[in-house]
Coordinates of C-alpha atoms in Angstrom, one line a residue:
M25 CA 28.6 -16.1 -33.3
H26 CA 28.1 -19.9 -33.2
T27 CA 25.0 -21.5 -34.7
P28 CA 22.1 -20.8 -32.3
T29 CA 21.2 -23.7 -30.1
D30 CA 17.6 -25.0 -30.1
E31 CA 17.0 -23.1 -26.9
Q32 CA 18.2 -19.9 -28.4
A33 CA 16.1 -20.4 -31.5
H34 CA 13.0 -21.1 -29.3
T35 CA 13.8 -17.9 -27.4
V36 CA 13.9 -15.8 -30.6
D37 CA 10.6 -17.4 -31.7
A38 CA 8.9 -16.6 -28.4
F39 CA 10.2 -13.0 -28.5
R40 CA 9.0 -12.4 -32.1
A41 CA 5.6 -13.8 -31.0
G42 CA 5.4 -10.9 -28.6
H43 CA 5.5 -12.8 -25.3
H44 CA 6.9 -11.4 -22.1
L45 CA 9.8 -13.7 -21.3
V46 CA 11.7 -14.8 -18.2
L47 CA 14.9 -16.4 -19.4
Q48 CA 16.9 -18.6 -17.0
A49 CA 20.4 -18.5 -18.3
G50 CA 23.0 -20.8 -16.5
A51 CA 26.6 -20.0 -16.1
G52 CA 28.4 -19.5 -19.4
T53 CA 25.3 -20.1 -21.6
G54 CA 25.6 -17.0 -23.7
K55 CA 22.8 -14.9 -22.4
T56 CA 24.2 -11.6 -23.8
S57 CA 24.6 -13.3 -27.2
T58 CA 21.1 -14.5 -27.0
L59 CA 19.7 -11.1 -26.2
G60 CA 21.7 -9.8 -29.2
L61 CA 19.8 -12.4 -31.3
L62 CA 16.5 -11.1 -29.9
A63 CA 17.4 -7.5 -30.7
A64 CA 18.5 -8.4 -34.2
S65 CA 15.2 -10.2 -34.9
T66 CA 13.1 -7.1 -34.8
R67 CA 13.1 -3.5 -36.1
R68 CA 11.4 -2.2 -32.9
R69 CA 13.1 0.2 -30.5
G70 CA 14.4 -1.4 -27.3
R71 CA 16.2 -0.7 -24.0
Y72 CA 18.7 -2.9 -22.2
L73 CA 19.2 -2.3 -18.5
A74 CA 22.6 -3.6 -17.5
F75 CA 24.0 -4.5 -14.0
N76 CA 27.0 -2.2 -14.3
K77 CA 28.7 0.2 -16.8
D78 CA 31.1 -2.4 -18.2
I79 CA 28.3 -4.8 -19.1
A80 CA 26.3 -2.0 -20.7
R81 CA 29.4 -0.9 -22.7
D82 CA 30.0 -4.5 -23.9
A83 CA 26.3 -5.0 -24.8
A84 CA 26.3 -1.8 -26.9
T85 CA 28.9 -3.4 -29.2
R86 CA 26.8 -6.5 -29.6
F87 CA 23.3 -5.1 -30.0
S88 CA 21.8 -3.3 -33.1
H89 CA 21.6 0.5 -33.0
T90 CA 17.9 0.3 -32.2
V91 CA 18.7 -0.9 -28.7
L92 CA 19.9 1.7 -26.1
C93 CA 22.2 0.0 -23.6
K94 CA 22.4 1.7 -20.2
T95 CA 22.5 0.9 -16.5
A96 CA 19.4 1.7 -14.5
H97 CA 21.4 4.4 -12.8
A98 CA 22.3 6.0 -16.1
T99 CA 18.7 5.9 -17.1
A100 CA 17.6 7.6 -13.9
Y101 CA 20.4 10.1 -14.1
A102 CA 19.3 11.2 -17.6
A103 CA 15.7 11.6 -16.4
L104 CA 16.3 13.2 -13.0
G105 CA 19.7 12.6 -11.4
H106 CA 21.4 15.3 -13.5
R107 CA 19.7 17.9 -11.3
Y108 CA 21.9 16.8 -8.5
A109 CA 25.2 16.8 -10.4
N110 CA 26.7 19.4 -8.0
R111 CA 26.1 17.3 -5.0
L112 CA 27.4 14.1 -6.5
N113 CA 30.8 15.7 -6.7
S114 CA 30.9 16.6 -3.1
P115 CA 33.9 15.2 -1.1
R116 CA 33.5 12.1 1.1
Q117 CA 33.2 12.7 4.8
P118 CA 32.9 10.3 7.8
A119 CA 29.4 9.4 8.9
W120 CA 29.8 11.0 12.3
K121 CA 30.3 14.4 10.6
T122 CA 27.1 14.0 8.7
G123 CA 25.3 12.8 11.8
Q124 CA 26.6 15.8 13.7
A125 CA 25.3 18.2 11.0
L126 CA 21.9 16.4 11.3
G127 CA 21.8 17.1 15.0
I128 CA 23.2 13.8 16.4
T129 CA 25.3 15.1 19.3
R130 CA 24.6 12.9 22.3
P131 CA 24.7 9.2 23.0
V132 CA 21.5 7.3 23.6
R133 CA 21.0 4.4 26.0
I134 CA 19.0 1.3 24.9
G135 CA 18.9 -1.5 27.5
D136 CA 22.5 -2.2 28.6
H137 CA 24.0 -0.6 25.5
E138 CA 25.1 3.0 25.1
I139 CA 24.8 4.0 21.4
S140 CA 27.4 6.5 20.5
P141 CA 26.7 9.4 18.2
R142 CA 29.1 7.8 15.7
T143 CA 27.1 4.5 15.8
L144 CA 23.8 6.3 15.5
S145 CA 25.1 8.2 12.5
H146 CA 26.1 5.0 10.7
A147 CA 22.7 3.5 11.4
V148 CA 20.9 6.6 10.0
L149 CA 22.8 6.6 6.7
R150 CA 22.4 2.8 6.4
T151 CA 18.6 3.3 7.0
V152 CA 18.4 5.7 4.1
T153 CA 20.4 3.3 1.8
R154 CA 18.1 0.4 2.7
Y155 CA 15.1 2.5 2.0
C156 CA 16.5 3.5 -1.4
H157 CA 17.0 -0.2 -2.3
S158 CA 13.4 -1.0 -1.4
A159 CA 10.2 -0.5 -3.4
D160 CA 8.5 1.3 -0.4
R161 CA 7.2 4.8 -0.8
T162 CA 8.0 5.9 2.7
L163 CA 10.8 5.4 5.3
A164 CA 9.7 2.9 8.0
R165 CA 11.0 1.0 10.9
H166 CA 12.0 -2.1 8.9
H167 CA 14.5 0.0 7.0
V168 CA 16.6 0.5 10.2
P169 CA 19.4 -2.0 10.2
R170 CA 19.8 -4.5 13.0
L171 CA 22.8 -4.2 15.3
R172 CA 24.4 -7.1 17.0
G173 CA 23.2 -7.1 20.6
L174 CA 20.1 -5.1 19.7
D175 CA 18.4 -7.5 17.3
T176 CA 15.5 -8.5 19.6
P177 CA 12.1 -7.0 18.6
V178 CA 12.1 -4.7 21.6
G179 CA 15.7 -3.6 21.1
H180 CA 15.2 -3.0 17.4
A181 CA 12.0 -1.0 18.0
Q182 CA 13.9 1.2 20.5
L183 CA 16.7 1.7 18.0
A184 CA 14.3 2.6 15.2
H185 CA 12.6 5.2 17.5
E186 CA 16.0 6.9 17.8
V187 CA 17.1 6.5 14.2
L188 CA 14.0 7.2 12.1
P189 CA 13.6 11.0 12.9
F190 CA 17.2 11.6 11.7
A191 CA 16.8 9.3 8.7
L192 CA 13.7 11.4 7.6
K193 CA 15.8 14.5 8.1
A194 CA 18.6 13.2 6.0
W195 CA 16.2 12.1 3.2
A196 CA 14.7 15.6 3.2
D197 CA 18.2 17.1 3.1
L198 CA 19.0 15.0 0.0
H199 CA 16.2 16.6 -2.0
N200 CA 17.9 19.9 -2.1
P201 CA 19.7 19.9 -5.5
E202 CA 22.2 22.7 -4.6
Q203 CA 23.5 22.0 -1.1
G204 CA 23.0 19.8 1.9
V205 CA 24.8 18.1 4.8
A206 CA 24.4 14.5 3.6
R207 CA 26.6 13.2 0.8
F208 CA 24.5 12.6 -2.3
E209 CA 24.9 9.1 -3.8
H210 CA 23.8 7.5 -7.0
D211 CA 21.2 5.3 -5.2
H212 CA 19.5 8.5 -4.0
Y213 CA 18.5 9.8 -7.4
L214 CA 17.6 6.3 -8.5
K215 CA 15.1 6.1 -5.7
M216 CA 13.8 9.6 -6.4
W217 CA 13.3 8.6 -10.1
A218 CA 11.5 5.4 -9.1
L219 CA 9.1 7.4 -6.9
T220 CA 8.0 9.4 -9.9
E221 CA 6.6 6.1 -11.4
P222 CA 8.5 6.7 -14.7
I223 CA 7.5 5.4 -18.1
I224 CA 10.5 4.1 -20.0
E225 CA 9.9 4.8 -23.7
A226 CA 10.7 1.6 -25.6
D227 CA 8.9 -1.2 -27.5
F228 CA 10.8 -3.8 -25.5
L229 CA 12.9 -3.8 -22.4
F230 CA 15.6 -6.2 -21.4
L231 CA 16.5 -6.5 -17.7
D232 CA 19.9 -8.3 -17.1
E233 CA 21.1 -10.0 -13.9
A234 CA 17.4 -10.0 -12.8
Q235 CA 18.2 -12.4 -9.9
D236 CA 20.1 -9.6 -8.2
T237 CA 17.6 -6.8 -8.8
N238 CA 16.8 -4.5 -5.9
P239 CA 13.0 -4.2 -5.3
V240 CA 13.2 -0.5 -6.3
L241 CA 14.2 -1.4 -9.9
E242 CA 11.9 -4.5 -10.0
K243 CA 8.9 -2.3 -9.4
V244 CA 9.9 0.2 -12.2
F245 CA 10.6 -2.6 -14.6
A246 CA 7.3 -4.4 -13.9
A247 CA 5.3 -1.2 -14.3
Q248 CA 6.3 -1.0 -18.0
R249 CA 4.3 -4.2 -18.8
D250 CA 1.3 -2.4 -20.4
H251 CA 3.3 -0.6 -23.1
A252 CA 6.5 -2.6 -23.6
Q253 CA 7.4 -6.3 -24.1
L254 CA 9.5 -7.3 -21.0
V255 CA 12.4 -9.8 -21.1
M256 CA 13.8 -10.7 -17.7
V257 CA 17.1 -12.6 -17.9
G258 CA 19.4 -14.0 -15.2
D259 CA 20.2 -17.1 -13.2
S260 CA 18.2 -17.8 -10.1
A261 CA 20.9 -20.0 -8.8
Q262 CA 23.3 -17.0 -8.7
A263 CA 21.0 -15.0 -6.4
I264 CA 23.6 -14.4 -3.8
Y265 CA 23.1 -10.8 -2.8
G266 CA 20.0 -11.1 -0.6
W267 CA 22.0 -9.7 2.4
R268 CA 22.2 -6.3 0.7
G269 CA 18.6 -6.0 -0.4
A270 CA 18.6 -7.8 -3.8
R271 CA 16.1 -10.6 -4.4
D272 CA 15.4 -13.1 -7.1
V273 CA 12.4 -11.7 -8.9
M274 CA 12.5 -14.2 -11.7
T275 CA 10.6 -17.2 -10.4
G276 CA 7.5 -15.2 -9.6
F277 CA 7.5 -13.1 -12.8
Q278 CA 4.4 -13.7 -14.9
A279 CA 5.9 -14.5 -18.3
T280 CA 6.7 -17.4 -20.6
P281 CA 9.6 -19.2 -18.9
L282 CA 12.5 -20.4 -21.1
T283 CA 16.0 -21.7 -20.4
L284 CA 19.6 -21.6 -21.7
T285 CA 21.4 -24.6 -20.3
R286 CA 24.2 -25.3 -22.8
S287 CA 27.4 -23.8 -21.2
F288 CA 30.1 -22.6 -23.6
R289 CA 32.5 -22.0 -20.7
F290 CA 33.4 -25.5 -19.7
G291 CA 33.1 -29.2 -20.5
P292 CA 30.8 -31.9 -19.1
L293 CA 32.8 -32.7 -16.0
I294 CA 32.5 -29.2 -14.6
A295 CA 28.9 -29.1 -15.6
E296 CA 28.2 -32.2 -13.5
E297 CA 29.7 -30.5 -10.5
A298 CA 27.6 -27.4 -11.1
N299 CA 24.5 -29.6 -11.4
R300 CA 25.1 -31.1 -7.9
W301 CA 24.7 -27.6 -6.4
L302 CA 21.8 -26.6 -8.8
A303 CA 19.9 -29.6 -7.4
L304 CA 20.6 -28.7 -3.8
A305 CA 19.6 -25.1 -4.5
D306 CA 16.3 -26.3 -6.0
A307 CA 17.2 -24.4 -9.1
P308 CA 15.0 -24.4 -12.2
I309 CA 17.8 -25.5 -14.6
R310 CA 20.6 -28.1 -15.0
L311 CA 23.6 -27.5 -17.3
T312 CA 25.1 -29.3 -20.2
G313 CA 28.8 -28.8 -20.8
T314 CA 30.4 -28.4 -24.3
D315 CA 32.1 -31.6 -25.3
T316 CA 34.8 -29.9 -27.3
I317 CA 36.1 -27.9 -24.3
A318 CA 38.8 -29.8 -22.4
A319 CA 37.9 -29.7 -18.7
E320 CA 38.8 -31.8 -15.6
V321 CA 38.1 -31.9 -11.9
G322 CA 40.9 -32.7 -9.6
S323 CA 43.7 -31.3 -7.4
L324 CA 45.7 -28.2 -8.5
D325 CA 49.2 -27.1 -7.4
R326 CA 49.2 -23.7 -9.0
P327 CA 45.6 -22.4 -9.7
D328 CA 44.9 -19.1 -11.5
A329 CA 42.4 -18.2 -8.8
V330 CA 41.4 -19.3 -5.3
L331 CA 37.8 -18.6 -4.4
C332 CA 36.8 -18.3 -0.7
R333 CA 33.5 -18.0 1.1
T334 CA 34.3 -15.0 3.2
N335 CA 36.6 -12.0 3.4
I336 CA 38.2 -13.7 6.4
G337 CA 38.9 -16.9 4.5
A338 CA 40.3 -14.8 1.6
M339 CA 42.7 -13.1 4.1
A340 CA 43.9 -16.4 5.5
E341 CA 44.5 -17.6 1.9
V342 CA 46.4 -14.4 1.1
L343 CA 48.6 -14.8 4.1
R344 CA 49.3 -18.5 3.2
L345 CA 50.2 -17.7 -0.4
L346 CA 52.4 -14.7 0.5
A347 CA 54.3 -16.9 3.0
A348 CA 54.9 -19.4 0.2
G349 CA 56.5 -16.6 -1.9
H350 CA 53.7 -16.2 -4.5
R351 CA 52.7 -12.9 -6.1
V352 CA 49.1 -12.5 -4.9
A353 CA 46.3 -10.2 -6.0
L354 CA 43.0 -9.8 -4.1
A355 CA 39.9 -9.2 -6.2
R356 CA 38.6 -5.7 -5.5
G357 CA 41.6 -4.9 -3.3
G358 CA 42.1 -5.2 0.4
Q359 CA 40.1 -2.3 1.7
Q360 CA 37.5 -4.4 3.5
L361 CA 40.1 -6.6 5.1
A362 CA 42.1 -3.6 6.2
A363 CA 39.0 -2.1 7.8
L364 CA 38.4 -5.2 9.8
A365 CA 42.0 -5.3 10.9
L366 CA 41.9 -1.7 12.0
A367 CA 38.7 -2.4 13.9
A368 CA 40.4 -5.3 15.7
R369 CA 43.4 -3.1 16.6
D370 CA 41.0 -0.5 18.1
L371 CA 39.3 -3.2 20.2
K372 CA 42.6 -4.7 21.3
D373 CA 43.8 -1.3 22.4
G374 CA 40.7 -0.7 24.4
R375 CA 39.0 1.7 22.0
R376 CA 35.6 1.3 20.5
T377 CA 35.4 0.9 16.7
S378 CA 33.0 2.5 14.2
H379 CA 33.0 -0.7 12.0
P380 CA 29.3 -1.5 11.5
E381 CA 29.7 -5.2 12.5
L382 CA 31.6 -4.5 15.7
V383 CA 30.3 -1.1 17.0
L384 CA 28.7 -2.5 20.1
F385 CA 31.7 -4.3 21.5
S386 CA 33.8 -2.3 24.0
S387 CA 36.9 -4.6 24.0
W388 CA 38.5 -7.5 22.1
G389 CA 37.7 -9.8 25.0
E390 CA 34.0 -9.0 24.8
L391 CA 34.1 -9.9 21.1
Q392 CA 36.0 -13.2 21.8
D393 CA 33.4 -14.2 24.3
Y394 CA 30.5 -13.3 22.0
A395 CA 32.0 -15.3 19.1
A396 CA 32.8 -18.3 21.3
Y397 CA 29.6 -18.6 23.4
D398 CA 26.7 -16.7 21.6
P399 CA 25.1 -18.6 18.8
A400 CA 24.5 -15.4 16.9
G401 CA 28.2 -14.7 16.9
R402 CA 29.5 -17.9 15.3
D403 CA 30.1 -16.2 12.0
L404 CA 32.7 -14.0 13.7
Q405 CA 34.7 -16.9 15.1
P406 CA 37.0 -17.2 12.0
F407 CA 37.7 -13.5 12.2
V408 CA 38.6 -13.8 15.9
D409 CA 40.8 -16.8 15.1
L410 CA 42.6 -15.0 12.3
I411 CA 43.4 -12.0 14.5
D412 CA 44.4 -14.1 17.4
T413 CA 46.7 -16.1 15.2
H414 CA 48.3 -13.3 13.1
G415 CA 47.5 -10.0 14.8
P416 CA 46.0 -7.0 13.0
D417 CA 49.4 -5.5 12.1
A418 CA 50.4 -8.7 10.1
I419 CA 47.1 -8.5 8.2
L420 CA 47.6 -4.8 7.4
A421 CA 51.2 -5.6 6.3
A422 CA 49.9 -8.4 4.0
V423 CA 47.4 -6.0 2.4
G424 CA 50.3 -3.7 1.6
E425 CA 52.2 -6.6 -0.1
L426 CA 49.4 -7.3 -2.6
T427 CA 50.0 -6.8 -6.3
D428 CA 47.6 -6.0 -9.1
E429 CA 46.0 -8.8 -11.1
D430 CA 48.1 -8.2 -14.2
H431 CA 51.3 -9.1 -12.4
A432 CA 50.0 -11.7 -10.0
C433 CA 50.6 -15.5 -10.1
V434 CA 47.3 -16.1 -8.4
V435 CA 44.1 -14.1 -7.7
V436 CA 42.3 -14.6 -4.4
S437 CA 38.7 -13.7 -4.3
T438 CA 35.5 -14.3 -2.4
A439 CA 32.9 -16.1 -4.4
H440 CA 30.7 -13.0 -4.3
S441 CA 33.4 -10.9 -5.9
A442 CA 34.1 -13.6 -8.5
K443 CA 30.6 -13.5 -9.8
G444 CA 30.6 -12.6 -13.5
R445 CA 34.2 -13.6 -13.9
E446 CA 36.1 -16.8 -15.0
W447 CA 39.6 -18.2 -15.0
P448 CA 41.3 -21.2 -16.7
T449 CA 41.9 -23.0 -13.4
V450 CA 40.1 -22.5 -10.1
Q451 CA 40.7 -23.9 -6.6
I452 CA 38.0 -23.6 -4.0
G453 CA 39.2 -22.2 -0.6
D454 CA 39.1 -24.1 2.7
D455 CA 36.4 -21.9 4.3
F456 CA 33.3 -23.7 2.9
P457 CA 32.3 -25.8 5.9
P458 CA 30.2 -28.9 5.5
P459 CA 26.7 -29.1 7.1
K460 CA 26.8 -30.1 10.8
D461 CA 25.9 -33.6 11.8
T462 CA 22.4 -34.3 13.3
D463 CA 21.8 -36.7 16.1
Q464 CA 20.4 -39.2 13.6
H465 CA 22.5 -42.1 12.1
D466 CA 22.3 -44.1 8.9
E467 CA 22.2 -47.9 8.6
Q468 CA 26.0 -48.1 9.0
G469 CA 25.8 -46.0 12.2
R470 CA 27.3 -42.9 10.6
P471 CA 25.9 -39.5 11.7
I472 CA 23.5 -38.0 9.1
P473 CA 24.4 -34.4 8.3
E474 CA 22.0 -31.6 8.0
P475 CA 20.8 -30.7 4.5
V476 CA 22.8 -28.2 2.5
S477 CA 21.1 -24.8 2.7
D478 CA 20.0 -23.3 -0.6
T479 CA 22.1 -20.2 0.3
D480 CA 25.3 -22.2 0.6
A481 CA 24.4 -24.2 -2.5
R482 CA 24.0 -21.1 -4.6
L483 CA 27.3 -19.7 -3.5
A484 CA 29.0 -23.0 -4.2
Y485 CA 27.4 -23.1 -7.7
V486 CA 28.8 -19.6 -8.4
A487 CA 32.3 -20.7 -7.2
V488 CA 32.6 -24.0 -9.2
T489 CA 31.3 -22.4 -12.4
R490 CA 34.1 -19.8 -12.6
A491 CA 36.5 -22.5 -13.9
R492 CA 36.9 -23.0 -17.7
H493 CA 39.4 -25.9 -17.9
H494 CA 40.3 -27.3 -14.4
L495 CA 38.4 -27.2 -11.1
D496 CA 39.9 -28.2 -7.7
L497 CA 36.9 -28.7 -5.3
G498 CA 39.2 -28.0 -2.4
G499 CA 37.0 -26.8 0.5
L500 CA 33.9 -28.2 -1.2
S501 CA 35.2 -31.7 -1.5
W502 CA 33.0 -32.8 1.4
I503 CA 30.1 -32.9 -1.1
T504 CA 31.2 -36.2 -2.5
A505 CA 30.5 -37.9 0.8
H506 CA 27.3 -36.0 1.6
P507 CA 24.0 -38.1 1.2
A508 CA 22.9 -35.6 -1.5
A509 CA 26.2 -36.1 -3.5
G510 CA 24.6 -38.0 -6.3
E511 CA 21.7 -35.6 -6.9
G512 CA 21.4 -33.4 -9.8
V513 CA 24.2 -34.5 -12.0
T514 CA 22.1 -35.5 -15.0
P515 CA 22.1 -32.6 -17.5
W516 CA 18.8 -30.8 -17.6
S517 CA 18.4 -31.2 -21.4
K518 CA 18.6 -35.0 -21.1
A519 CA 16.1 -35.0 -18.2
V520 CA 13.3 -33.0 -19.7
G521 CA 14.2 -32.6 -23.4
D522 CA 14.1 -29.4 -25.4
V523 CA 12.2 -26.5 -23.9
G524 CA 9.7 -25.1 -26.3
V525 CA 7.8 -21.8 -26.4
D526 CA 4.4 -23.3 -25.7
R527 CA 4.8 -23.7 -22.0
P528 CA 2.0 -21.9 -20.2
A529 CA 2.9 -18.4 -19.1
G530 CA 3.7 -18.0 -15.5
V531 CA 4.7 -21.6 -14.8
D532 CA 7.5 -21.8 -12.3
M533 CA 10.2 -24.0 -13.9
R534 CA 10.9 -25.5 -10.5
Q535 CA 7.5 -27.2 -10.6
S536 CA 8.7 -29.0 -13.8
A537 CA 11.9 -30.1 -12.0
L538 CA 9.8 -31.6 -9.1
A539 CA 7.5 -33.3 -11.6
V540 CA 10.5 -35.0 -13.3
A541 CA 11.9 -36.1 -9.9
S542 CA 8.6 -37.6 -8.9
D543 CA 8.4 -39.5 -12.2
G544 CA 11.7 -41.2 -11.3

């Protein structure tokens, strides 16, 4: 362990003073080591709620024996989930079989669309999953997922009318610990446990990766405030899972706000690139790199990893690299891409597909028109172009040529899948598009682009901070010509000085950032 930084020392002092804390820890700033310092500073009993098993296992080797390190699911399993052990071991089955057992046997018509039993079954199971991720006590209309083509208020209300009765039936089925028709998942017992309003026996509680916490866990954690000291740690700028129910709970958490801004992963040049995106995301921190770490920003011929924005972009990169003779690995495998390719093949052959993104299209031509002419379908255009260029069979063949990461020359990943990882050298893929031009022009007559969305800025921040020694901006190089290019590159520590423990509880650190900006 290196000598604690001033920020880490401040954090230990605040913890020992008994404050609830919200700790904004930037990429590579040693958050787990800092939590280890907190645990070592007290003889009280603590709990550490980790994002996944690997993180929990690693933390257990760093923390003192007085801290129990588990995932939220493991905690819920010990309390309640073990009662459903028999059902957790049940074999997987397609959604339509579950739907059939629940009584979904006939198609329903909503407007111009006929919703097949298969599609209805998928919607029912996704409704239950969305409910399990929420903090809500009862299943409701807003848990029903929106389907492309039925996302108007009237269309969605009609879909919910059909889906909710079966979702309620599925949820009731899941409460039988011995047998049932729905496959029992880990999120089911986590929700059941949360509904019991549990008390977690501990003197203090650490919640890691808080920016990606589902509301169901957020509610459980916050409810421990009266009997335990709460420490919420994460990086608001890495909140990139809102599309699956997670939300950043850090900025609104009533606690003493502290920061970790010195990155031990990379040097100042990569920190400067990270700060561009932190500014654009209106993030509460800026990073300082470590001077002794050699790091550069520039083009790369043979990167260790290529990070893409989408699965489609990753597939295009895989095809390019395989054609060039490289041994390629795809982070988390190629199952998602294979599923998209199979869905495309079904549509091209005139068959409907059960893929949740494409269930309402009856043919490939209908999907092509939707992607080309409907504003809601623009995100599907890269997928359509990929299939039209290479065909589904070529994509399926490419997935079959992938190797494992231990034997690969280069790893291709989406930025989402790369979160929590790092490589010596990283290249950004070509599928990070710049903002579109507005109809306004600057003094030189050049079109003024739209602002960078905070969603895109957060994803770019995650991507550029995966590199340790060399970053190739690649598909994000457009940022250097964007009007906002010069924003945010001053390290946060130089902008506001050391962060102490006497900041008023509940202050949103973004307010401090705005104050500094207004002061020039």
